[in-house]
Amino acid sequence: MTENTNYFKKQKLIPNWPQEVVEEQVGFVLGVGGLGCTIAVALCRLGFKKIFILDFDVVDDHNLNRQILFSKKHINKSKIDSAMEALESHNLRTEIVPMEMEALGNWSKIVKAARECTVIFNLIDVGAYWDVAVQSLGLSLGIPVVVGGTFNQMMSFDFYPPEGAPCICCVDKLKDQEVLDRLLPDKIQGLENINFIPKDKNPVGASAVYVATVCGFMMVSTYMQYLQGNRKIPTRMIFYYNTYEWVSWPLEADLHCKFCSKSLYFDKRPCYYEKASGKTLVPKKFKSLNSKEEIEETKFRTKNPLVKLGEKYSKQIIPCIPSTDSKATEFGNIKDLPTSLQSPYIKCKKRTPYVGFASGIRSGVMLIGKKMYRFKGCGNNTERFLVRDVKVFGETKYEEVRGCMFEHTSLREYQMVSELSELMKKKGIPTANIPTAIFKYELEEDQLPKIGKFCNVYECTSDIRLANAVLPGLEGLLSVLVHDWDHTQYLSLFDKSRFDKDNKLINTAVAVNKKLPLIDLRKVNVLHEAPKPPKHEDVHPRWFKLWESESHKMAPIVEYIKKEKKSVGSIISNLYYKLGYEVGRVVMILEKEEISWGTFYDNFTFDFHCNAHPDNLILVSEKDSVNGNLLAPWDFDFAFTKESSVPNFIDEETWTNWKNIEKKEMKYAIAGQQNFDFGFKEIELSDEMKQLKIGLRDTITLGYLAAINGEEPPETDPEIVKGFYPMLNLALIMNKVMKD
């Protein structure tokens, strides 16, 4: 079809109109009735790249009052054939793919088409379980689903985002669990047909052309708002034509929904990928490269730019750890991976069918089936693999590639994560990452092609990090969690040395540095949590129901604490201590096993590198918790063992010093030292709450130090333990409020 850029001249004049993005969209129109006809016309007129239209009916005479693609000559003819004919006069550049088939029996063909799509418009009136199937397909593919219908003088449509929360199963409580289990996102793409779903006995709908047409256009308009970056679209919208009443509201997420239960445990910032040239590797076995020549090469790389690769690389440096390199000696079959993982992805600016969530500057998360996969090294934000200056003492001296992993760092980390996952499993600690594959990029446009670019792929259970999500969420929760408390009694818990000359409370990090006494809030019943109902300005309405249910779980525990004569502390004080203890335990396991958490001296920048910080531990969901653990270690990039360290490079004294640095760095970060910036927006706290925050930071630090000193795990009252996850879930809701 001949392109004419003037077709879209007027809509390009709309402020912030993303025409380039629009022209990459692929829509799936399920059902070419009153709404489907309108939507198909709209997508063609907007300039979508491609649309699929599906129906298995013929045009009846009673369709003509509202199905705008059809005329009298189409009566008793195929809807698909008639729509294809009529759309010719509306089509400006769009490829239209007809699918004349019955939907339930041809589900596998629907799945195949949907894999190309960026949005699904569900207009088939089969019933609630059909809607669940389409929603589940959208969740599994990471694309939004728009559902609509009309009846009498009313139109209604729902917009479900690609990540769920809410999804249709959060809203409609269907009872047939056996059917729902067969429709879960990790199974939905593998079904040949869905003839097993129950069908609703729907009455014949009463509608008119203006009801159907306006509804169809509004559904398209909603998706266009989404394309333009609006993330506060109401989930459900209803309009009554006879009363001119417009109602819209965000439906509430359900943490226990089988279809999107992990919505709290991943960042919601959208992240888009595109397929990249290269290959996928599945390492199974490794060996260390420890010949004399290989060790010398490693030593050279730790101190010198890559001048051996040519003049173009004379200033290039790459991350180097004082450890021998690893080599993969055995590989698995990539056909054992999900199809979607058999070729590389890279982050991109434009909206694509491949959507996930952000996870750090050079990482992203994608839902494939019901599992989450983390791509570590898939591009520096949306800038792909950029080259930037490296300054030493304020002067530019070197250059480095950002956004990817390198062959030696990729393989070493992959091996270390594999081994550490097994180690943590033996210690009863949950695993945050399961090594799955490595992407090896072979890009046509590459500034420095001699430097290999790699991305490690891990199956993950969460992306909620201790430093930038859990602790800020808990501390942001204080103002609605704690009230009617004895502030004077609280301050009396601190030693006099904890107050400066202006009688201000000294924070935990400074106290640790000066070796001042810390307080343990578990030992006093000062705090009595009683969560207040959330205000509209505090919490997004879709979380109201979850907030209410988690608060309800905490209420009897709060009453139990109040009635206890002995000091059992509070939910939040015991929670902080446990979090600190779990962090310290991981640090000590690594020390005992002679493993460095990426701590070494960088010969290029003349500074220490250390990955032992609280953002490298993530919160696991209650479902994924093992032995009551709340945290799992997350990143092990640059980790190496004492055994694998380069001979004659690290002596016993150096190793001991580096491990002590590791423990100290983690201690100060846990204590809240200000120069540890983990990229979160702190909520504004009152002076009283700031002082309370110091007491909690004292408590988490004491928990950390207890583990470092080899003390036994805390024996927390079982009733209080029941309140940990409800409080954590409230904190995650608050964290999302702060990020919004």
XYZ file of C-alpha atoms in Angstrom:
740
model
C 0.000 0.000 0.000
C 1.396 3.399 -0.996
C 2.219 5.591 2.008
C 1.056 9.202 2.131
C 2.354 11.130 5.117
C -0.453 13.680 4.776
C -3.004 11.079 5.867
C -2.087 11.711 9.502
C -1.174 15.390 9.300
C -4.018 16.552 11.553
C -3.581 13.995 14.322
C 0.157 14.677 14.401
C -0.728 18.229 15.431
C -2.257 16.931 18.681
C 0.199 17.735 21.534
C 2.319 14.712 22.510
C 0.765 12.596 19.745
C 2.977 9.501 19.263
C 2.378 8.794 15.561
C 5.570 6.748 15.181
C 4.427 4.571 18.063
C 0.888 4.321 16.656
C 2.252 3.078 13.352
C 3.990 0.193 15.143
C 0.805 -0.993 16.873
C -0.848 -4.311 16.122
C -4.442 -4.704 17.293
C -6.578 -7.813 17.720
C -10.311 -7.205 17.215
C -12.149 -10.202 18.650
C -15.644 -9.956 17.219
C -16.803 -7.762 14.314
C -20.148 -6.644 15.722
C -21.365 -3.192 16.685
C -18.223 -2.379 18.667
C -15.792 -4.387 16.543
C -16.814 -2.637 13.307
C -16.175 0.761 14.871
C -12.867 -0.289 16.430
C -11.584 -1.786 13.164
C -12.388 1.456 11.324
C -10.701 3.524 14.039
C -7.507 1.446 14.029
C -7.233 1.724 10.245
C -7.879 5.468 10.316
C -5.267 5.942 13.069
C -2.635 4.169 10.997
C -2.017 0.964 12.949
C 0.653 -1.256 11.413
C -1.564 -4.334 11.424
C -4.891 -5.595 12.756
C -6.396 -9.051 13.088
C -10.192 -9.306 12.855
C -11.949 -12.466 14.010
C -15.564 -13.592 13.667
C -17.531 -16.663 12.546
C -20.952 -15.184 11.955
C -22.915 -13.875 8.990
C -24.504 -10.466 8.637
C -28.155 -10.468 9.736
C -30.632 -7.761 8.835
C -30.947 -6.733 12.493
C -27.168 -5.994 12.562
C -27.429 -3.096 10.154
C -28.731 -0.558 12.666
C -25.377 -0.428 14.505
C -22.660 -2.411 12.667
C -21.333 0.407 10.523
C -19.206 -1.654 8.129
C -22.174 -3.545 6.695
C -24.974 -2.617 4.276
C -27.997 -4.366 2.776
C -25.869 -6.135 0.170
C -23.963 -7.942 2.963
C -27.029 -9.637 4.511
C -26.451 -13.411 4.865
C -22.805 -13.003 3.857
C -19.737 -13.680 5.983
C -18.983 -10.890 8.449
C -15.250 -11.288 7.873
C -15.526 -11.134 4.072
C -17.895 -8.190 4.301
C -15.651 -6.370 6.779
C -12.587 -6.893 4.576
C -14.461 -5.421 1.625
C -15.792 -2.437 3.571
C -12.505 -1.654 5.305
C -10.819 -1.038 1.953
C -12.407 2.406 1.843
C -11.181 3.217 5.373
C -7.711 1.695 5.252
C -4.807 4.117 4.912
C -1.779 1.918 5.591
C -2.834 -1.030 7.763
C -2.316 -4.699 6.983
C -5.600 -6.464 7.787
C -5.541 -10.185 8.585
C -8.955 -11.932 8.406
C -9.635 -14.831 10.775
C -12.968 -16.439 9.953
C -13.311 -19.065 12.635
C -15.101 -20.050 15.796
C -13.102 -18.742 18.746
C -13.261 -21.488 21.395
C -12.247 -24.343 19.110
C -9.429 -22.391 17.459
C -7.785 -20.983 20.543
C -4.246 -21.944 19.440
C -4.676 -19.805 16.303
C -5.836 -16.889 18.444
C -2.736 -17.312 20.614
C -0.463 -17.343 17.562
C -1.978 -14.106 16.249
C -1.967 -12.459 19.687
C 1.794 -12.975 19.963
C 2.180 -10.314 17.272
C -0.196 -7.879 18.950
C 0.225 -4.895 21.235
C -3.427 -4.757 22.360
C -6.503 -7.000 22.382
C -10.051 -5.655 22.053
C -12.318 -8.361 23.470
C -15.832 -7.963 22.037
C -17.030 -11.576 21.917
C -20.024 -12.159 24.160
C -19.458 -15.749 25.302
C -19.326 -15.228 29.044
C -17.105 -14.533 32.028
C -14.776 -17.514 31.552
C -14.073 -16.450 27.960
C -13.169 -13.009 29.307
C -10.824 -14.681 31.808
C -9.121 -16.607 28.998
C -8.510 -13.433 26.983
C -7.329 -11.550 30.086
C -4.959 -14.398 30.945
C -3.588 -14.345 27.404
C -2.953 -10.609 27.764
C -1.153 -11.167 31.083
C 0.986 -13.954 29.625
C 1.990 -11.776 26.664
C 2.329 -8.539 28.613
C -0.244 -6.623 26.551
C -3.352 -4.697 27.657
C -6.873 -5.998 27.124
C -9.879 -3.734 26.532
C -13.291 -5.338 27.089
C -16.551 -3.651 26.101
C -20.288 -4.075 25.750
C -23.561 -2.183 25.393
C -27.079 -2.766 26.672
C -30.104 -0.547 26.186
C -29.039 3.069 26.834
C -25.755 2.140 28.496
C -22.210 1.398 27.437
C -19.542 -0.181 29.615
C -15.898 -0.980 29.048
C -12.958 -2.126 31.139
C -9.250 -1.467 30.609
C -6.878 -4.074 32.041
C -3.162 -3.133 32.032
C -0.547 -5.667 30.906
C 0.662 -6.339 34.453
C -2.789 -6.931 35.946
C -3.610 -5.603 39.423
C -6.403 -5.513 38.842
C -7.286 -8.206 36.360
C -10.740 -9.541 35.598
C -10.374 -12.271 38.244
C -9.702 -9.651 40.917
C -13.127 -8.255 40.057
C -15.367 -11.154 39.039
C -15.252 -13.943 41.613
C -15.846 -17.050 39.497
C -16.424 -20.322 41.304
C -15.172 -23.053 38.968
C -11.596 -23.334 40.241
C -10.804 -26.290 37.996
C -11.567 -24.233 34.895
C -9.685 -21.212 36.248
C -6.608 -23.345 36.945
C -6.597 -24.477 33.312
C -6.700 -20.846 32.169
C -3.769 -19.523 34.240
C -1.180 -17.385 32.388
C 1.492 -20.093 32.471
C -0.884 -22.533 30.725
C -3.048 -20.358 28.507
C -0.718 -20.261 25.495
C -0.395 -24.040 25.392
C -4.103 -24.808 24.935
C -5.321 -26.033 21.538
C -8.923 -25.136 22.326
C -11.004 -23.880 25.242
C -14.243 -25.678 24.473
C -14.322 -26.725 28.136
C -15.219 -23.265 29.472
C -18.807 -22.680 30.680
C -20.888 -20.361 28.477
C -23.279 -17.747 29.786
C -26.877 -17.626 28.643
C -26.861 -13.994 27.613
C -30.103 -12.255 26.649
C -30.419 -10.646 23.226
C -28.843 -7.206 23.594
C -30.766 -4.024 22.887
C -28.576 -1.405 21.243
C -28.417 1.386 18.682
C -25.774 2.821 16.383
C -24.827 5.728 18.644
C -24.524 3.444 21.689
C -22.245 0.942 19.936
C -20.224 3.442 17.927
C -19.421 5.760 20.819
C -18.465 2.782 22.998
C -16.097 1.461 20.324
C -14.440 4.828 19.860
C -14.080 5.294 23.629
C -12.354 1.909 23.908
C -9.863 2.975 21.236
C -9.471 6.365 22.921
C -8.609 4.647 26.191
C -5.858 2.635 24.545
C -4.532 5.785 22.888
C -4.323 7.434 26.320
C -2.295 4.451 27.474
C 0.046 4.827 24.482
C 0.585 8.460 25.432
C 1.814 7.452 28.874
C -1.328 7.839 30.991
C -1.044 5.227 33.760
C -4.016 6.423 35.817
C -6.713 5.160 33.485
C -9.816 3.995 35.384
C -10.337 0.259 35.080
C -14.102 0.400 34.544
C -16.112 3.082 32.747
C -19.906 3.277 32.304
C -22.015 5.882 30.503
C -25.813 6.167 30.658
C -27.080 7.903 27.515
C -30.544 8.634 28.848
C -29.306 10.418 31.998
C -25.927 11.673 30.707
C -24.320 10.118 33.764
C -20.661 9.126 33.404
C -19.170 6.806 36.024
C -15.586 5.589 36.145
C -13.505 4.063 38.883
C -10.371 1.985 39.447
C -11.268 -1.575 40.368
C -9.439 -3.034 43.346
C -6.516 -5.430 43.116
C -6.666 -8.723 44.992
C -3.334 -9.933 46.374
C -4.657 -13.496 46.420
C -5.787 -13.499 42.798
C -4.203 -16.460 41.013
C -3.728 -14.436 37.854
C -1.819 -11.386 39.105
C -0.975 -12.155 42.737
C 2.616 -10.864 42.450
C 1.630 -7.402 41.319
C 2.941 -5.874 44.547
C 6.279 -7.627 44.184
C 7.453 -6.062 40.931
C 8.079 -2.498 39.833
C 5.201 -1.191 37.703
C 7.251 1.166 35.505
C 6.824 -0.168 31.957
C 9.897 -1.354 30.130
C 9.831 -2.228 26.434
C 12.072 -4.611 24.556
C 12.784 -5.480 20.972
C 14.320 -8.593 19.530
C 18.067 -8.281 18.944
C 20.434 -10.214 16.713
C 22.586 -12.728 18.509
C 22.208 -16.096 20.182
C 21.013 -17.644 23.430
C 23.312 -19.888 25.466
C 22.424 -22.240 28.327
C 25.633 -22.974 30.295
C 25.534 -26.118 32.414
C 29.126 -26.741 33.525
C 32.140 -24.482 34.036
C 35.863 -24.605 34.584
C 38.292 -21.957 35.802
C 40.867 -20.596 33.367
C 43.929 -20.837 35.580
C 46.828 -21.528 33.264
C 49.779 -19.176 33.613
C 48.918 -17.375 30.350
C 45.245 -17.003 31.286
C 46.096 -15.612 34.707
C 48.534 -13.112 33.223
C 45.830 -11.970 30.800
C 43.441 -11.433 33.715
C 46.063 -9.472 35.645
C 46.784 -7.295 32.610
C 43.090 -6.518 32.132
C 42.702 -5.341 35.730
C 45.264 -2.572 35.227
C 45.291 -1.692 31.535
C 42.870 -0.472 28.841
C 42.053 -2.771 25.917
C 44.790 -1.339 23.705
C 45.522 -4.828 22.354
C 42.249 -4.649 20.403
C 43.404 -1.627 18.398
C 43.715 2.145 18.585
C 39.933 2.557 18.819
C 40.048 0.665 22.130
C 43.078 2.400 23.647
C 40.982 4.148 26.326
C 38.447 1.376 26.856
C 38.327 -0.355 30.215
C 35.979 -3.125 31.311
C 35.014 -4.278 34.812
C 37.621 -6.625 36.193
C 37.583 -8.647 39.366
C 40.718 -10.176 40.891
C 39.537 -13.666 40.020
C 40.274 -16.217 37.344
C 37.819 -16.249 34.452
C 35.264 -19.003 33.935
C 34.599 -20.951 30.768
C 31.407 -22.843 30.003
C 32.294 -26.421 29.072
C 28.809 -27.846 28.620
C 25.609 -26.285 27.304
C 21.933 -27.190 27.474
C 19.486 -27.191 24.577
C 17.820 -23.805 24.030
C 14.715 -25.658 22.831
C 14.126 -26.572 26.475
C 13.614 -22.854 27.186
C 10.296 -21.070 26.679
C 10.058 -20.083 23.013
C 10.159 -16.409 23.942
C 13.624 -16.811 25.506
C 15.286 -18.547 22.577
C 16.548 -15.283 21.070
C 17.917 -12.117 22.748
C 15.980 -9.028 23.858
C 17.282 -5.495 24.303
C 15.546 -2.526 25.949
C 14.249 0.152 23.585
C 12.490 3.533 23.601
C 9.564 2.698 21.365
C 6.538 0.741 22.516
C 6.669 -2.845 21.285
C 4.718 -6.068 21.870
C 7.437 -7.087 24.345
C 6.646 -5.254 27.556
C 7.929 -5.804 31.059
C 8.914 -3.861 34.159
C 11.990 -1.803 34.919
C 14.566 -3.336 37.257
C 17.569 -1.086 37.624
C 19.444 0.894 34.970
C 20.715 -2.029 32.913
C 18.111 -4.634 33.789
C 14.468 -5.413 33.160
C 11.861 -8.001 34.095
C 9.461 -9.761 31.742
C 6.522 -12.060 32.431
C 6.690 -15.192 30.276
C 3.941 -17.645 31.086
C 3.417 -17.351 34.822
C 7.114 -16.876 35.520
C 9.099 -13.682 35.805
C 12.479 -13.448 34.128
C 15.105 -10.819 34.807
C 17.338 -9.671 31.958
C 20.534 -8.329 33.504
C 22.584 -6.415 30.957
C 19.895 -5.727 28.335
C 20.706 -2.044 27.772
C 21.476 1.142 29.683
C 17.892 2.300 30.285
C 16.678 2.791 26.688
C 20.085 3.866 25.328
C 21.184 0.350 24.372
C 24.945 0.010 24.962
C 26.465 3.450 25.299
C 30.082 4.517 25.715
C 30.750 7.013 28.479
C 33.749 8.751 30.019
C 35.386 7.514 33.203
C 36.865 10.214 35.400
C 39.767 9.726 37.786
C 40.224 12.488 40.369
C 37.899 14.722 38.346
C 39.629 14.274 34.986
C 38.439 12.114 32.089
C 40.977 9.340 31.620
C 39.151 6.273 30.296
C 35.974 5.174 28.516
C 33.644 2.283 29.283
C 30.662 0.523 27.732
C 27.526 0.715 29.880
C 24.349 -1.349 29.822
C 25.693 -4.844 29.224
C 27.670 -7.592 30.847
C 30.919 -8.835 29.366
C 31.945 -12.386 28.613
C 34.095 -12.820 31.716
C 31.666 -11.037 34.081
C 28.650 -12.811 32.595
C 30.079 -16.314 32.920
C 31.593 -15.707 36.358
C 28.312 -14.328 37.721
C 26.252 -17.089 36.110
C 28.492 -19.705 37.711
C 28.483 -17.953 41.089
C 24.693 -17.550 41.121
C 24.308 -21.247 40.272
C 26.604 -22.278 43.115
C 25.253 -19.754 45.611
C 21.667 -20.765 44.871
C 22.551 -24.298 45.912
C 24.426 -23.032 48.959
C 21.534 -20.847 50.138
C 19.122 -23.704 49.542
C 21.168 -25.905 51.879
C 21.076 -23.137 54.481
C 17.285 -22.883 54.207
C 17.346 -19.465 52.527
C 15.144 -18.768 49.486
C 16.742 -18.190 46.096
C 16.087 -14.854 44.406
C 17.538 -15.770 41.008
C 17.555 -19.056 39.119
C 20.109 -19.040 36.253
C 18.261 -19.679 33.006
C 20.260 -18.489 29.977
C 22.735 -15.959 28.585
C 22.062 -13.647 25.641
C 25.100 -13.028 23.434
C 24.476 -9.934 21.321
C 25.722 -9.626 17.737
C 24.453 -6.176 16.804
C 24.861 -4.662 13.357
C 25.280 -1.173 14.809
C 27.993 -1.517 17.432
C 30.540 1.204 18.212
C 32.950 -1.319 19.710
C 32.252 -4.719 18.139
C 35.413 -6.339 19.521
C 34.016 -5.997 23.046
C 31.448 -8.769 23.422
C 28.110 -7.756 24.956
C 26.176 -10.232 27.093
C 23.015 -10.366 29.212
C 22.279 -12.912 31.929
C 18.738 -14.251 32.209
C 17.378 -15.347 35.583
C 14.015 -16.625 36.693
C 13.082 -14.424 39.651
C 10.412 -14.345 42.333
C 10.383 -10.634 43.150
C 11.951 -7.281 42.345
C 11.193 -5.580 45.659
C 14.516 -4.549 47.114
C 15.170 -3.937 50.775
C 16.778 -0.504 50.403
C 14.666 1.188 47.745
C 11.272 -0.375 48.427
C 10.805 -2.229 51.726
C 12.426 0.192 54.178
C 11.139 3.385 52.505
C 7.671 1.826 52.401
C 7.761 0.899 56.086
C 9.056 4.323 57.075
C 6.503 6.039 54.862
C 3.868 3.982 56.637
C 4.692 5.369 60.073
C 2.391 8.384 59.875
C -0.695 6.205 59.292
C 0.532 3.293 61.379
C 1.531 4.863 64.675
C -0.602 7.328 66.577
C -1.581 8.098 70.162
C 1.840 7.043 71.402
C 3.940 8.294 74.307
C 6.666 10.285 72.559
C 8.314 11.392 75.814
C 8.606 7.818 77.042
C 10.085 6.853 73.686
C 12.863 9.471 73.877
C 13.689 8.338 77.422
C 14.817 4.993 75.987
C 17.917 6.608 74.470
C 21.144 7.087 76.402
C 22.071 10.722 77.060
C 25.036 10.343 74.714
C 22.571 9.962 71.805
C 21.631 13.654 71.952
C 23.835 16.392 70.513
C 24.545 19.795 72.048
C 21.250 21.120 70.642
C 19.431 18.173 72.254
C 18.686 16.625 68.853
C 18.657 12.858 68.532
C 21.787 11.527 66.801
C 20.939 9.206 63.918
C 21.899 5.542 63.837
C 24.717 5.758 61.277
C 26.535 8.429 63.295
C 25.879 6.500 66.508
C 27.397 3.359 64.993
C 30.440 5.311 63.830
C 30.910 6.859 67.287
C 30.120 3.536 69.003
C 27.204 5.035 70.918
C 24.583 2.699 72.446
C 21.645 1.678 70.244
C 18.117 0.938 71.464
C 16.169 -2.257 70.805
C 12.498 -1.384 70.320
C 11.512 -5.046 70.678
C 12.038 -4.773 74.392
C 9.422 -2.121 75.051
C 5.714 -1.832 74.345
C 5.877 1.781 73.221
C 4.388 1.280 69.764
C 0.872 0.018 69.231
C 0.132 -0.180 65.530
C -3.440 0.480 64.486
C -3.476 1.336 60.780
C -5.817 4.149 59.916
C -8.007 3.861 56.827
C -6.117 5.245 53.827
C -6.967 8.631 52.437
C -7.538 9.110 48.718
C -4.448 11.270 48.462
C -2.351 8.611 50.229
C -3.303 5.406 48.435
C -4.554 4.616 44.941
C -8.170 3.439 45.259
C -7.410 0.116 43.563
C -5.458 -0.846 46.703
C -8.220 0.067 49.186
C -9.549 -3.468 49.505
C -6.091 -4.937 50.041
C -5.247 -2.226 52.566
C -8.425 -3.021 54.459
C -7.823 -6.790 54.467
C -4.186 -6.508 55.608
C -5.134 -4.014 58.334
C -7.868 -6.395 59.470
C -5.268 -9.168 59.877
C -3.150 -6.898 62.059
C -5.959 -5.732 64.355
C -6.113 -8.810 66.667
C -2.306 -8.865 66.900
C -2.294 -5.243 68.038
C -4.877 -6.089 70.699
C -2.812 -9.116 71.770
C 0.278 -6.920 72.238
C -1.678 -4.403 74.308
C -2.906 -7.130 76.656
C 0.497 -8.797 77.107
C 2.058 -8.003 80.449
C 5.575 -8.827 79.267
C 7.370 -6.615 76.779
C 6.996 -8.217 73.361
C 7.664 -5.082 71.350
C 5.556 -4.356 68.311
C 5.067 -5.847 64.880
C 7.265 -3.260 63.198
C 10.094 -3.388 65.767
C 10.288 -7.185 65.607
C 10.089 -6.999 61.820
C 13.012 -4.569 61.626
C 15.165 -6.750 63.872
C 14.410 -9.828 61.780
C 15.242 -8.026 58.530
C 18.581 -6.942 59.981
C 19.345 -10.433 61.228
C 18.603 -11.991 57.839
C 20.950 -9.533 56.118
C 23.738 -10.271 58.591
C 23.225 -14.010 58.250
C 23.770 -13.863 54.466
C 26.937 -11.795 54.960
C 28.284 -14.337 57.446
C 27.437 -17.332 55.253
C 29.503 -15.775 52.478
C 32.366 -15.096 54.888
C 32.347 -18.638 56.225
C 32.294 -20.077 52.699
C 35.125 -17.701 51.680
C 33.077 -15.880 49.051
C 33.475 -12.189 48.267
C 30.287 -10.234 47.525
C 32.039 -8.253 44.800
C 34.437 -6.445 47.124
C 37.801 -5.471 45.645
C 40.083 -2.543 44.899
C 39.557 -0.982 41.462
C 42.944 -0.186 39.938
C 41.421 2.218 37.422
C 39.419 4.489 39.717
C 41.584 3.876 42.817
C 38.495 3.082 44.860
C 36.801 0.088 46.435
C 33.947 -1.712 44.737
C 31.499 -3.466 47.058
C 28.172 -5.133 46.277
C 27.340 -5.832 49.904
C 24.470 -3.393 50.324
C 20.782 -3.854 51.249
C 19.555 -3.240 47.708
C 21.046 -6.603 46.842
C 18.464 -8.397 48.948
C 14.857 -8.688 47.854
C 11.614 -9.352 49.682
C 10.037 -12.692 48.827
C 6.272 -13.058 48.860
C 4.603 -15.050 51.610
C 3.905 -17.782 49.073
C 7.598 -18.042 48.107
C 8.965 -17.751 51.644
C 11.152 -20.620 52.859
C 11.462 -21.429 56.571
C 9.914 -18.102 57.495
C 12.583 -16.075 55.680
C 11.513 -12.682 54.393
C 14.573 -11.859 52.280
C 16.641 -13.515 49.598
C 20.064 -12.401 48.311
C 19.687 -10.927 44.832
C 22.737 -9.698 42.906
C 26.060 -11.522 42.833
C 27.741 -9.673 39.986
C 31.499 -9.533 40.566
C 31.251 -12.186 43.296
C 34.184 -14.580 43.485
C 35.649 -17.136 45.850
C 38.918 -17.018 47.709
C 39.897 -20.154 45.843
C 39.243 -18.531 42.451
C 41.137 -15.329 43.276
C 44.162 -14.693 41.093
C 47.268 -16.308 42.642
C 49.735 -13.843 44.178
C 47.151 -11.076 43.735
C 45.295 -11.352 47.047
C 47.096 -12.467 50.193
C 45.452 -13.566 53.436
C 45.645 -10.110 54.985
C 44.099 -8.456 51.913
C 41.268 -11.000 51.820
C 40.495 -10.429 55.517
C 40.543 -6.650 55.076
C 38.187 -6.829 52.107
C 35.738 -9.047 53.990
C 35.791 -6.609 56.917
C 35.032 -3.770 54.496
C 32.089 -5.824 53.226
C 30.614 -6.188 56.714
C 31.198 -2.525 57.549
C 29.678 -1.221 54.305
C 26.536 -3.268 54.857
C 26.331 -2.145 58.489
C 26.403 1.553 57.616
C 23.932 1.113 54.777
C 21.499 -0.741 57.064
C 21.943 2.037 59.627
C 20.823 4.569 57.023
C 24.055 6.347 56.118
C 23.151 9.198 53.775
C 25.815 8.593 51.123
C 24.096 5.317 50.270
C 21.568 6.598 47.734
C 19.313 3.876 46.368
C 17.159 6.084 44.163
C 13.922 6.235 46.147
C 11.846 9.240 47.014
C 11.588 9.638 50.777
C 8.180 10.572 52.131
C 8.003 13.691 54.267
C 7.871 12.745 57.966
C 7.070 14.809 61.026
C 9.846 15.408 63.562
C 8.350 12.765 65.850
C 8.255 10.186 63.062
C 11.853 11.014 62.102
C 12.851 10.244 65.683
C 10.878 7.014 65.555
C 12.657 6.109 62.321
C 15.989 6.415 64.167
C 14.821 3.918 66.789
C 13.806 1.475 64.078
C 17.156 1.904 62.314
C 18.807 1.177 65.669
C 16.785 -2.014 65.909
C 17.530 -3.280 62.397
C 21.234 -2.567 62.971
C 21.185 -4.554 66.219
C 19.618 -7.454 64.342
C 22.377 -7.261 61.743
C 25.109 -7.152 64.385
C 23.558 -10.117 66.221
C 23.962 -12.264 63.108
C 27.486 -10.954 62.486
C 28.411 -11.892 66.062
C 27.044 -15.410 65.645
C 24.011 -15.044 67.906
C 21.009 -17.324 67.509
C 18.029 -16.190 65.393
C 15.428 -14.115 67.261
C 12.646 -16.076 68.962
C 9.745 -13.841 68.053
C 6.301 -14.363 69.555
C 4.357 -16.417 66.932
C 1.386 -14.048 67.198
C 3.584 -11.116 66.210
C 5.110 -13.067 63.309
C 1.601 -13.344 61.834
C 1.666 -9.578 61.370
C 4.887 -9.421 59.335
C 3.467 -9.955 55.852
C 0.323 -7.854 56.367
C 2.578 -4.981 57.441
C 4.990 -5.576 54.564
C 2.117 -5.553 52.089
C 0.907 -2.229 53.482
C 4.465 -0.927 53.125
C 4.599 -2.011 49.477
C 1.347 -0.183 48.781
C 2.824 2.911 50.431
C 6.005 2.498 48.394
C 3.986 2.545 45.170
C 2.305 5.734 46.372
C 5.719 7.346 46.906
C 6.939 6.250 43.459
C 3.804 7.590 41.779
